[in-house]
Structure formats: C-alpha cells, structure tokens
C-alpha cells in the first residue's frame, strides 16, 4: 500500500523556521520525482516545490524561492521542506505528493500556521 | 509562468446531469494536464492525467479531453458522491500551476 505521511507542521512565528518531512512507503522512492503542494485555509491548491528523481534539480514557486529548500533522503525514503523566514501568507496545509503523471499519490497533509 | 483558468468557479447541478468544466492554459501545454477531485478535509484525488487518460479506479463517468490550451472535464451522469471541488493542473514544465477550482454543488 502506498503511503505518504507528512509531519512537522505547527505554529511558528513570522520570520521563524520550520522543517516538514514526508515519509514514503509502498513505492520506489528513488525512482520518482516528488513535490510539495499547499492549500491556504478556504483557498485553492498551490504547487510549492519539486525535486527530481536523483535530487540534483530543485524547483520553486516564486512565492517561496529563496526561503524554502526541498531535499530528499534516499536511505530514509523521506522528502523534506525547510521553511525559513516564514510569513503569514505561508499558513496552509502542506501536502507531499508523488510527481509522475500529475500528482498520483498524496499524503494527508500537515498544517502550518504562521502567527505571533 | 503558465496560468491556468478554470470555469465556472461554481456549478449547480442535479444527480443524473451531465456537466462540463473547462480549463484554459495561457500557452500550449500539449496534453500535460491533470484533473483532481477534492472533498472537504481530504487531500485531492487524481482523476485524469495526460488530458484524457483515466486514472485507475476512477469511475468511467469521468472523462477528459483537449490539447494545447483548451481542456474539459466531463461527468456524464452525476452521482451524489461527485459533489466536490475540481482542479485542473498543468505539468508541462516547472513551475506547475493549478486552476482556481470549480465547486460542484447540488441544485
């Protein structure tokens, strides 16, 4: 069974940092590109960041470029998103997803709230 | 960046109706388009990929068509479980973008 489980969400102050993780099982992590997608409360979906199969290419939405860093750990089958200099507008549910034919598998999401 | 525009934003329909949702890309994306269904409190679920390919396990009443810049998602006969929000998304090149969503409501 394919599983993607996000952790690391929570309350963070503006300007602070947070690291999200996504533990993957049930498919070959090392053979798939991966992405993070977020959804602000009551809003639509926004692609945030993607990483290639080998991890040598990373991609970011303009809204997070220079602040967020995506990475992957092959032995641990884990995708990560390091969020720095967070802003109120980063408040959202963050989903990790298997990036193959569109996003064919999603995690359940982890909520990040940026507030003082 | 490629912009995706969905219409309508809200659609009211009845069980058994045939409905169509449109998605337009700001430039050609060939057939690199996916459709998702999302229910409240849940992650989105892939319905259609490569514009017209039905994802495994998705009922055949869902279909997609189009290429280039114009795409449609059609539900041939609405079922009670279909009332949800639908999103299109291109994966032609990074950055990927989603349409703003279409909320399908019960009339």
CSV table of N, CA and C in Angstrom, one decimal, chain B:
chain,number,residue,atom,x,y,z
B,1,UNK,N,5.5,32.1,-16.5
B,1,UNK,CA,4.8,31.0,-15.9
B,1,UNK,C,3.5,30.8,-16.6
B,2,UNK,N,3.1,29.6,-16.7
B,2,UNK,CA,1.8,29.2,-17.4
B,2,UNK,C,0.7,29.4,-16.4
B,3,UNK,N,-0.3,30.2,-16.8
B,3,UNK,CA,-1.5,30.4,-16.0
B,3,UNK,C,-2.6,29.4,-16.4
B,4,UNK,N,-3.4,28.9,-15.4
B,4,UNK,CA,-4.5,28.0,-15.7
B,4,UNK,C,-5.8,28.7,-15.2
B,5,UNK,N,-6.7,28.8,-16.1
B,5,UNK,CA,-8.0,29.4,-15.8
B,5,UNK,C,-9.1,28.5,-16.0
B,6,UNK,N,-9.8,28.2,-14.9
B,6,UNK,CA,-11.0,27.3,-14.9
B,6,UNK,C,-12.3,28.0,-14.9
B,7,UNK,N,-13.3,27.4,-15.5
B,7,UNK,CA,-14.6,28.0,-15.5
B,7,UNK,C,-15.6,26.8,-15.6
B,8,UNK,N,-16.8,27.0,-14.9
B,8,UNK,CA,-17.1,28.1,-14.0
B,8,UNK,C,-16.4,27.9,-12.6
B,9,UNK,N,-16.5,28.9,-11.8
B,9,UNK,CA,-16.0,28.8,-10.4
B,9,UNK,C,-16.9,28.0,-9.5
B,10,UNK,N,-18.2,28.1,-9.8
B,10,UNK,CA,-19.2,27.3,-9.1
B,10,UNK,C,-20.2,26.8,-10.1
B,11,UNK,N,-20.7,25.5,-9.9
B,11,UNK,CA,-21.6,24.9,-10.8
B,11,UNK,C,-22.7,24.2,-10.0
B,12,UNK,N,-23.9,24.5,-10.2
B,12,UNK,CA,-25.0,23.9,-9.5
B,12,UNK,C,-25.7,22.9,-10.5
B,13,UNK,N,-25.8,21.6,-10.0
B,13,UNK,CA,-26.4,20.6,-10.9
B,13,UNK,C,-27.1,19.5,-10.1
B,14,UNK,N,-27.8,18.7,-10.7
B,14,UNK,CA,-28.6,17.7,-10.1
B,14,UNK,C,-28.0,16.3,-10.4
B,15,UNK,N,-28.4,15.3,-9.5
B,15,UNK,CA,-28.0,13.9,-9.8
B,15,UNK,C,-28.5,13.5,-11.1
B,16,UNK,N,-27.6,12.9,-11.9
B,16,UNK,CA,-28.0,12.4,-13.2
B,16,UNK,C,-27.6,13.4,-14.4
B,17,UNK,N,-27.3,14.6,-14.0
B,17,UNK,CA,-26.9,15.6,-15.0
B,17,UNK,C,-25.6,15.3,-15.6
B,18,UNK,N,-25.4,15.8,-16.8
B,18,UNK,CA,-24.1,15.8,-17.5
B,18,UNK,C,-23.5,17.2,-17.3
B,19,UNK,N,-22.3,17.2,-16.8
B,19,UNK,CA,-21.6,18.5,-16.5
B,19,UNK,C,-20.2,18.6,-17.2
B,20,UNK,N,-19.9,19.8,-17.5
B,20,UNK,CA,-18.6,20.0,-18.1
B,20,UNK,C,-17.9,21.2,-17.4
B,21,UNK,N,-16.6,21.0,-17.1
B,21,UNK,CA,-15.8,22.0,-16.5
B,21,UNK,C,-14.6,22.3,-17.6
B,22,UNK,N,-14.3,23.6,-17.7
B,22,UNK,CA,-13.3,24.0,-18.7
B,22,UNK,C,-12.1,24.5,-18.1
B,23,UNK,N,-11.0,24.3,-18.7
B,23,UNK,CA,-9.7,24.8,-18.2
B,23,UNK,C,-8.9,25.3,-19.4
B,24,UNK,N,-8.4,26.5,-19.2
B,24,UNK,CA,-7.6,27.1,-20.3
B,24,UNK,C,-6.2,27.4,-19.8
B,25,UNK,N,-5.2,27.1,-20.6
B,25,UNK,CA,-3.8,27.4,-20.3
B,25,UNK,C,-3.4,28.7,-21.1
B,26,UNK,N,-2.5,29.5,-20.4
B,26,UNK,CA,-2.1,30.7,-21.1
B,26,UNK,C,-1.1,30.5,-22.2
B,27,UNK,N,-0.6,29.3,-22.4
B,27,UNK,CA,0.2,28.9,-23.5
B,27,UNK,C,0.0,27.4,-23.7
B,28,UNK,N,0.5,26.9,-24.8
B,28,UNK,CA,0.3,25.5,-25.1
B,28,UNK,C,1.0,24.6,-24.1
B,29,UNK,N,0.3,23.6,-23.6
B,29,UNK,CA,0.9,22.6,-22.7
B,29,UNK,C,0.8,21.2,-23.3
B,30,UNK,N,0.6,21.1,-24.6
B,30,UNK,CA,0.4,19.8,-25.2
B,30,UNK,C,-0.8,19.1,-24.5
B,31,UNK,N,-0.5,17.9,-24.0
B,31,UNK,CA,-1.6,17.2,-23.2
B,31,UNK,C,-1.2,17.0,-21.8
B,32,UNK,N,-0.2,17.8,-21.3
B,32,UNK,CA,0.3,17.6,-19.9
B,32,UNK,C,-0.6,18.3,-18.9
B,33,UNK,N,-1.8,17.7,-18.8
B,33,UNK,CA,-2.8,18.3,-17.9
B,33,UNK,C,-3.5,17.2,-17.1
B,34,UNK,N,-3.7,17.5,-15.8
B,34,UNK,CA,-4.3,16.5,-14.9
B,34,UNK,C,-5.6,17.2,-14.3
B,35,UNK,N,-6.5,16.4,-13.9
B,35,UNK,CA,-7.7,16.8,-13.1
B,35,UNK,C,-7.8,16.1,-11.8
B,36,UNK,N,-8.2,16.8,-10.8
B,36,UNK,CA,-8.3,16.3,-9.4
B,36,UNK,C,-9.7,16.6,-8.9
B,37,UNK,N,-10.1,15.7,-8.0
B,37,UNK,CA,-11.3,15.9,-7.2
B,37,UNK,C,-10.9,16.1,-5.7
B,38,UNK,N,-11.5,17.1,-5.0
B,38,UNK,CA,-11.2,17.3,-3.6
B,38,UNK,C,-12.4,17.4,-2.8
B,39,UNK,N,-12.5,16.7,-1.8
B,39,UNK,CA,-13.7,16.8,-0.8
B,39,UNK,C,-13.2,17.4,0.4
B,40,UNK,N,-14.1,18.1,1.2
B,40,UNK,CA,-13.7,18.9,2.4
B,40,UNK,C,-12.9,18.0,3.4
B,41,UNK,N,-11.7,18.6,3.8
B,41,UNK,CA,-10.9,17.9,4.8
B,41,UNK,C,-10.0,16.8,4.3
B,42,UNK,N,-10.1,16.6,2.9
B,42,UNK,CA,-9.3,15.5,2.3
B,42,UNK,C,-8.3,16.0,1.3
B,43,UNK,N,-7.3,15.2,1.1
B,43,UNK,CA,-6.3,15.5,0.0
B,43,UNK,C,-7.0,15.3,-1.3
B,44,UNK,N,-6.5,16.1,-2.3
B,44,UNK,CA,-7.0,15.8,-3.7
B,44,UNK,C,-6.8,14.4,-4.2
B,45,UNK,N,-7.6,14.0,-5.1
B,45,UNK,CA,-7.5,12.7,-5.7
B,45,UNK,C,-7.4,12.8,-7.2
B,46,UNK,N,-6.4,12.2,-7.8
B,46,UNK,CA,-6.2,12.3,-9.3
B,46,UNK,C,-7.3,11.5,-10.0
B,47,UNK,N,-7.9,12.2,-11.0
B,47,UNK,CA,-9.0,11.6,-11.8
B,47,UNK,C,-8.5,11.3,-13.2
B,48,UNK,N,-7.8,12.3,-13.8
B,48,UNK,CA,-7.5,12.2,-15.2
B,48,UNK,C,-6.0,12.7,-15.3
B,49,UNK,N,-5.2,12.1,-16.1
B,49,UNK,CA,-3.9,12.5,-16.4
B,49,UNK,C,-3.7,12.5,-17.9
B,50,UNK,N,-2.7,13.2,-18.4
B,50,UNK,CA,-2.4,13.4,-19.8
B,50,UNK,C,-3.6,13.8,-20.6
B,51,UNK,N,-4.4,14.7,-20.0
B,51,UNK,CA,-5.6,15.3,-20.5
B,51,UNK,C,-6.8,14.4,-20.7
B,52,UNK,N,-6.6,13.1,-21.0
B,52,UNK,CA,-7.7,12.2,-21.3
B,52,UNK,C,-7.6,10.8,-20.8
B,53,UNK,N,-6.5,10.5,-20.0
B,53,UNK,CA,-6.3,9.2,-19.5
B,53,UNK,C,-7.0,9.0,-18.1
B,54,UNK,N,-7.8,8.0,-18.0
B,54,UNK,CA,-8.5,7.8,-16.7
B,54,UNK,C,-7.6,7.1,-15.7
B,55,UNK,N,-7.4,7.7,-14.5
B,55,UNK,CA,-6.6,7.1,-13.5
B,55,UNK,C,-7.3,5.8,-13.0
B,56,UNK,N,-6.5,4.8,-12.7
B,56,UNK,CA,-7.0,3.5,-12.2
B,56,UNK,C,-7.9,3.7,-11.0
B,57,UNK,N,-9.1,3.0,-11.1
B,57,UNK,CA,-10.0,3.1,-10.0
B,57,UNK,C,-11.1,4.2,-10.1
B,58,UNK,N,-10.9,5.1,-11.1
B,58,UNK,CA,-11.8,6.2,-11.2
B,58,UNK,C,-13.0,5.8,-12.1
B,59,UNK,N,-14.2,6.1,-11.7
B,59,UNK,CA,-15.4,5.6,-12.5
B,59,UNK,C,-15.3,6.2,-13.9
B,60,UNK,N,-15.9,5.4,-14.8
B,60,UNK,CA,-15.8,5.7,-16.2
B,60,UNK,C,-16.7,6.9,-16.6
B,61,UNK,N,-17.6,7.4,-15.7
B,61,UNK,CA,-18.4,8.5,-16.0
B,61,UNK,C,-17.6,9.8,-16.1
B,62,UNK,N,-16.3,9.7,-15.6
B,62,UNK,CA,-15.4,10.9,-15.7
B,62,UNK,C,-14.6,10.7,-17.0
B,63,UNK,N,-14.5,11.8,-17.7
B,63,UNK,CA,-13.7,11.8,-18.9
B,63,UNK,C,-13.1,13.2,-19.1
B,64,UNK,N,-11.9,13.2,-19.8
B,64,UNK,CA,-11.2,14.4,-20.1
B,64,UNK,C,-10.9,14.5,-21.6
B,65,UNK,N,-10.8,15.8,-22.1
B,65,UNK,CA,-10.4,15.9,-23.5
B,65,UNK,C,-9.7,17.3,-23.6
B,66,UNK,N,-9.1,17.4,-24.8
B,66,UNK,CA,-8.4,18.7,-25.1
B,66,UNK,C,-7.0,18.5,-25.3
B,67,UNK,N,-6.3,19.5,-25.9
B,67,UNK,CA,-4.9,19.6,-26.0
B,67,UNK,C,-4.5,21.0,-26.4
B,68,UNK,N,-3.3,21.3,-26.2
B,68,UNK,CA,-2.8,22.7,-26.5
B,68,UNK,C,-3.2,23.6,-25.3
B,69,UNK,N,-4.2,24.4,-25.4
B,69,UNK,CA,-4.6,25.4,-24.4
B,69,UNK,C,-6.0,25.2,-23.9
B,70,UNK,N,-6.8,24.3,-24.5
B,70,UNK,CA,-8.2,24.2,-24.1
B,70,UNK,C,-8.5,22.7,-23.7
B,71,UNK,N,-9.1,22.6,-22.5
B,71,UNK,CA,-9.3,21.3,-21.9
B,71,UNK,C,-10.7,21.2,-21.2
B,72,UNK,N,-11.3,20.1,-21.2
B,72,UNK,CA,-12.6,19.9,-20.5
B,72,UNK,C,-12.6,18.6,-19.6
B,73,UNK,N,-13.2,18.7,-18.5
B,73,UNK,CA,-13.6,17.5,-17.7
B,73,UNK,C,-15.1,17.4,-17.8
B,74,UNK,N,-15.5,16.2,-18.1
B,74,UNK,CA,-17.0,15.9,-18.2
B,74,UNK,C,-17.3,14.8,-17.3
B,75,UNK,N,-18.4,15.0,-16.6
B,75,UNK,CA,-19.0,13.9,-15.8
B,75,UNK,C,-20.3,13.6,-16.5
B,76,UNK,N,-20.4,12.3,-16.9
B,76,UNK,CA,-21.6,12.0,-17.8
B,76,UNK,C,-22.9,11.9,-17.1
B,77,UNK,N,-22.9,11.5,-15.9
B,77,UNK,CA,-24.2,11.3,-15.1
B,77,UNK,C,-23.8,11.5,-13.6
B,78,UNK,N,-24.1,12.7,-13.1
B,78,UNK,CA,-23.7,13.0,-11.8
B,78,UNK,C,-24.2,12.0,-10.7
B,79,UNK,N,-23.3,11.6,-9.9
B,79,UNK,CA,-23.7,10.8,-8.7
B,79,UNK,C,-23.6,11.6,-7.4
B,80,UNK,N,-24.3,11.2,-6.4
B,80,UNK,CA,-24.2,12.0,-5.1
B,80,UNK,C,-22.7,12.2,-4.6
B,81,UNK,N,-21.9,11.2,-4.9
B,81,UNK,CA,-20.5,11.3,-4.4
B,81,UNK,C,-19.7,12.2,-5.2
B,82,UNK,N,-20.2,12.8,-6.3
B,82,UNK,CA,-19.4,13.6,-7.2
B,82,UNK,C,-19.4,15.1,-6.8
B,83,UNK,N,-20.2,15.5,-5.8
B,83,UNK,CA,-20.3,16.9,-5.4
B,83,UNK,C,-19.1,17.2,-4.5
B,84,UNK,N,-18.2,18.0,-5.1
B,84,UNK,CA,-16.9,18.3,-4.6
B,84,UNK,C,-16.3,19.4,-5.4
B,85,UNK,N,-15.0,19.7,-5.1
B,85,UNK,CA,-14.3,20.8,-5.8
B,85,UNK,C,-13.3,20.1,-6.8
B,86,UNK,N,-13.3,20.6,-8.0
B,86,UNK,CA,-12.4,20.1,-9.0
B,86,UNK,C,-11.3,21.1,-9.5
B,87,UNK,N,-10.1,20.6,-9.7
B,87,UNK,CA,-9.0,21.4,-10.1
B,87,UNK,C,-8.3,20.8,-11.3
B,88,UNK,N,-7.9,21.7,-12.2
B,88,UNK,CA,-7.0,21.3,-13.2
B,88,UNK,C,-5.6,21.7,-12.8
B,89,UNK,N,-4.6,21.1,-13.5
B,89,UNK,CA,-3.2,21.4,-13.2
B,89,UNK,C,-2.3,21.0,-14.4
B,90,UNK,N,-1.5,21.9,-14.8
B,90,UNK,CA,-0.6,21.5,-15.8
B,90,UNK,C,0.7,21.0,-15.3
B,91,UNK,N,1.4,20.1,-16.0
B,91,UNK,CA,2.7,19.6,-15.6
B,91,UNK,C,3.6,19.6,-16.8
B,92,UNK,N,3.4,20.6,-17.6
B,92,UNK,CA,4.2,20.8,-18.9
B,92,UNK,C,5.7,21.1,-18.5
B,93,UNK,N,5.9,22.0,-17.6
B,93,UNK,CA,7.2,22.5,-17.1
B,93,UNK,C,7.0,23.1,-15.8
B,94,UNK,N,8.1,23.2,-15.0
B,94,UNK,CA,8.1,23.9,-13.8
B,94,UNK,C,8.1,25.4,-14.0
B,95,UNK,N,7.4,26.2,-13.2
B,95,UNK,CA,6.5,25.8,-12.1
B,95,UNK,C,5.2,25.3,-12.5
B,96,UNK,N,4.8,24.2,-11.9
B,96,UNK,CA,3.4,23.7,-12.2
B,96,UNK,C,2.4,24.7,-11.6
B,97,UNK,N,1.2,24.8,-12.2
B,97,UNK,CA,0.2,25.6,-11.6
B,97,UNK,C,-1.2,24.9,-11.7
B,98,UNK,N,-2.0,25.3,-10.8
B,98,UNK,CA,-3.4,24.8,-10.7
B,98,UNK,C,-4.4,25.8,-11.2
B,99,UNK,N,-5.5,25.4,-11.7
B,99,UNK,CA,-6.6,26.3,-11.8
B,99,UNK,C,-7.2,26.7,-10.5
B,100,UNK,N,-8.0,27.6,-10.5
B,100,UNK,CA,-8.5,28.1,-9.2
B,100,UNK,C,-9.6,27.3,-8.6
B,101,UNK,N,-10.1,26.3,-9.3
B,101,UNK,CA,-11.1,25.3,-8.7
B,101,UNK,C,-12.5,25.6,-9.2
B,102,UNK,N,-13.3,24.5,-9.3
B,102,UNK,CA,-14.7,24.6,-9.6
B,102,UNK,C,-15.4,23.8,-8.5
B,103,UNK,N,-16.3,24.5,-7.8
B,103,UNK,CA,-17.1,23.9,-6.8
B,103,UNK,C,-18.4,23.4,-7.4
B,104,UNK,N,-18.6,22.1,-7.3
B,104,UNK,CA,-19.8,21.5,-7.9
B,104,UNK,C,-20.8,21.3,-6.8
B,105,UNK,N,-21.9,22.0,-6.9
B,105,UNK,CA,-22.9,22.0,-5.8
B,105,UNK,C,-24.2,21.3,-6.2
B,106,UNK,N,-24.9,20.8,-5.2
B,106,UNK,CA,-26.2,20.2,-5.5
B,106,UNK,C,-27.2,21.3,-5.8
B,107,UNK,N,-28.0,21.2,-6.9
B,107,UNK,CA,-29.0,22.2,-7.2
B,107,UNK,C,-30.3,21.9,-6.3
